[in-house]
Coordinates of C-alpha atoms in Angstrom, one line a residue:
X14 CA 0.0 0.0 0.0
X15 CA 0.9 3.6 -0.2
X16 CA 1.3 3.7 3.6
X17 CA 3.7 0.8 3.6
X18 CA 5.8 2.5 0.9
X19 CA 5.9 5.7 2.9
X20 CA 7.1 3.8 5.9
X21 CA 9.8 2.1 3.8
X22 CA 11.2 5.3 2.4
X23 CA 11.0 7.5 5.4
X24 CA 12.3 7.0 8.9
X25 CA 10.0 7.5 12.0
X26 CA 7.0 8.5 9.9
X27 CA 4.3 8.7 12.6
X28 CA 1.5 9.8 10.2
X29 CA 2.2 6.9 7.9
X30 CA 2.2 4.4 10.8
X31 CA -1.2 5.8 12.0
X32 CA -2.7 5.8 8.5
X33 CA -1.5 2.3 7.8
X34 CA -2.9 1.2 11.2
X35 CA -6.2 2.7 10.4
X36 CA -6.3 1.1 7.0
X37 CA -5.4 -2.3 8.5
X38 CA -8.0 -1.9 11.3
X39 CA -10.7 -1.1 8.7
X40 CA -9.7 -4.2 6.7
X41 CA -9.9 -6.5 9.7
X42 CA -6.2 -6.8 10.4
X43 CA -6.5 -5.7 14.0
X44 CA -3.2 -7.2 15.3
X45 CA -1.2 -5.7 12.5
X46 CA -3.0 -2.3 13.0
X47 CA -2.0 -2.4 16.7
X48 CA 1.6 -3.0 15.8
X49 CA 1.5 0.2 13.6
X50 CA -0.1 2.2 16.4
X51 CA 2.5 1.0 18.8
X52 CA 5.2 2.1 16.3
X53 CA 3.4 5.5 16.3
X54 CA 3.3 5.7 20.1
X55 CA 7.1 5.2 20.2
X56 CA 7.3 8.4 18.2
X57 CA 4.5 10.3 19.9
X58 CA 3.7 8.7 23.3
X59 CA 1.4 11.4 24.4
X60 CA -0.7 11.8 21.2
X61 CA -4.3 11.4 22.2
X62 CA -5.4 10.4 18.8
X63 CA -2.8 7.6 18.5
X64 CA -3.7 6.5 22.0
X65 CA -7.4 6.5 21.0
X66 CA -6.7 4.5 17.9
X67 CA -4.6 2.0 19.8
X68 CA -7.4 1.7 22.4
X69 CA -9.9 1.0 19.7
X70 CA -7.7 -1.8 18.3
X71 CA -7.3 -3.3 21.8
X72 CA -11.1 -3.2 22.3
X73 CA -11.6 -4.9 18.9
X74 CA -9.2 -7.7 20.1
X75 CA -11.2 -8.0 23.3
X76 CA -8.3 -6.7 25.5
X77 CA -10.5 -4.3 27.5
X78 CA -7.9 -3.7 30.2
X79 CA -5.4 -2.4 27.6
X80 CA -8.2 -0.4 25.9
X81 CA -9.3 1.2 29.2
X82 CA -5.7 2.1 30.0
X83 CA -5.2 3.7 26.6
X84 CA -8.5 5.6 26.6
X85 CA -7.6 7.0 30.1
X86 CA -4.2 8.1 28.9
X87 CA -5.8 9.7 25.8
X88 CA -8.1 11.6 28.1
X89 CA -5.1 12.9 30.0
X90 CA -4.0 14.7 26.9
X91 CA -7.5 15.5 25.5
X92 CA -9.8 15.9 28.4
X93 CA -13.5 15.9 27.7
X94 CA -13.2 14.5 24.2
X95 CA -16.7 12.9 23.6
X96 CA -15.6 10.0 21.4
X97 CA -12.9 9.0 23.9
X98 CA -15.3 9.2 26.8
X99 CA -17.9 7.2 25.0
X100 CA -15.5 4.4 23.9
X101 CA -14.0 4.3 27.4
X102 CA -17.5 3.9 28.7
X103 CA -18.1 1.0 26.3
X104 CA -15.0 -0.7 27.4
X105 CA -15.9 -0.3 31.0
X106 CA -19.4 -1.6 30.3
X107 CA -17.7 -4.6 28.6
X108 CA -16.0 -5.2 32.0
X109 CA -19.4 -4.9 33.7
X110 CA -18.3 -1.7 35.5
X111 CA -21.7 0.0 34.8
X112 CA -21.6 2.9 37.2
X113 CA -18.2 4.1 35.9
X114 CA -19.4 3.5 32.3
X115 CA -22.5 5.6 32.9
X116 CA -20.3 8.4 34.3
X117 CA -18.3 8.5 31.1
X118 CA -21.3 8.4 28.9
X119 CA -22.9 11.3 30.8
X120 CA -19.6 13.2 30.5
X121 CA -19.6 12.6 26.7
X122 CA -23.1 13.9 26.5
X123 CA -22.3 17.0 28.6
X124 CA -19.5 17.7 26.0
X125 CA -21.7 16.9 23.0
X126 CA -25.4 16.7 23.8
X127 CA -26.3 15.6 20.3
X128 CA -24.0 12.6 20.3
X129 CA -26.3 9.8 19.2
X130 CA -23.8 7.0 19.9
X131 CA -23.3 8.3 23.5
X132 CA -27.1 8.4 24.0
X133 CA -27.3 4.8 22.8
X134 CA -24.4 3.7 24.9
X135 CA -25.8 5.3 28.0
X136 CA -29.2 3.7 27.3
X137 CA -27.6 0.3 26.9
X138 CA -25.9 0.7 30.4
X139 CA -29.2 1.9 31.9
X140 CA -31.0 -1.1 30.3
X141 CA -28.5 -3.5 31.8
X142 CA -29.2 -2.0 35.2
X143 CA -32.9 -2.5 34.7
X144 CA -33.6 1.2 34.5
X145 CA -35.8 0.8 31.4
X146 CA -37.7 4.1 31.5
X147 CA -34.5 6.1 31.6
X148 CA -33.0 3.8 28.9
X149 CA -36.0 4.4 26.7
X150 CA -35.5 8.2 26.9
X151 CA -31.9 7.9 25.7
X152 CA -32.7 5.3 23.0
X153 CA -35.4 7.6 21.8
X154 CA -32.9 10.5 21.7
X155 CA -30.4 8.4 19.8
X156 CA -33.0 7.3 17.3
X157 CA -34.1 11.0 16.7
X158 CA -30.5 12.1 16.3
X159 CA -29.6 9.3 13.9
X160 CA -32.8 8.2 12.1
X161 CA -30.8 6.3 9.5
X162 CA -29.5 3.9 12.2
X163 CA -32.0 1.1 12.5
X164 CA -30.3 -0.4 15.6
X165 CA -31.1 2.6 17.7
X166 CA -34.8 2.3 16.8
X167 CA -34.7 -1.5 17.5
X168 CA -33.1 -0.8 20.9
X169 CA -35.9 1.6 21.7
X170 CA -38.4 -1.0 20.6
X171 CA -36.8 -3.7 22.8
X172 CA -36.9 -1.3 25.7
X173 CA -40.5 -0.3 25.1
X174 CA -41.5 -4.0 24.9
X175 CA -39.7 -4.6 28.2
X176 CA -41.9 -1.8 29.7
X177 CA -45.0 -3.5 28.3
X178 CA -45.6 -1.0 25.6
X179 CA -46.0 -3.6 22.9
X180 CA -47.7 -1.5 20.2
X181 CA -45.1 1.2 20.5
X182 CA -42.4 -1.4 20.3
X183 CA -44.0 -2.8 17.1
X184 CA -44.0 0.7 15.6
X185 CA -40.3 1.0 16.3
X186 CA -39.6 -2.3 14.5
X187 CA -41.7 -1.2 11.5
X188 CA -39.8 2.0 11.4
X189 CA -36.5 0.2 11.5
X190 CA -37.6 -2.1 8.7
X191 CA -38.2 1.1 6.5
X192 CA -34.5 1.8 6.9
X193 CA -33.4 -1.9 6.6
X194 CA -36.2 -3.7 4.6
X195 CA -36.1 -7.5 4.8
X196 CA -34.0 -7.7 8.0
X197 CA -35.1 -11.0 9.4
X198 CA -34.0 -10.3 13.0
X199 CA -36.2 -7.1 13.1
X200 CA -39.1 -8.9 11.3
X201 CA -39.0 -11.7 13.9
X202 CA -39.7 -9.1 16.6
X203 CA -43.0 -8.2 15.1

């Protein structure tokens, strides 16, 4: 690739290492991506974006401890960054540390109130705690902010069904099917 060539002809090219890592991650080569991010971190150990990318790769590999460590380090150099806060919360939720995850999702939403993914993440954590009414509010907000994301609408439907609001849940599933017609998982919920 162009990135590999850039690395071959230049020494200590952090940008090429990060770009190659991103390309590798996007193409399912997570371990190779992580190696490139580690190369970049040797050159820029305090770069919050490189730390964030490495954390995402660790999370993809299921190494949530390393992901949490890198997200936290990234926040030291870029405090309040909503994407980092949200992904840290997701990693913590994966470790079943729900109160701490919720704190991070709420911080992400204070920084960026219209962040649909943070609303969805917060709602997921609240759902896991059995706080279905609060979860429904955030799933609803996520669905309104990202109407082209059928998963947010399905999540809202699942929560409404859990609250006994079956007809409202069915309407959510029909709405999701408008975005993703023929989806058998959504159809089965009707």
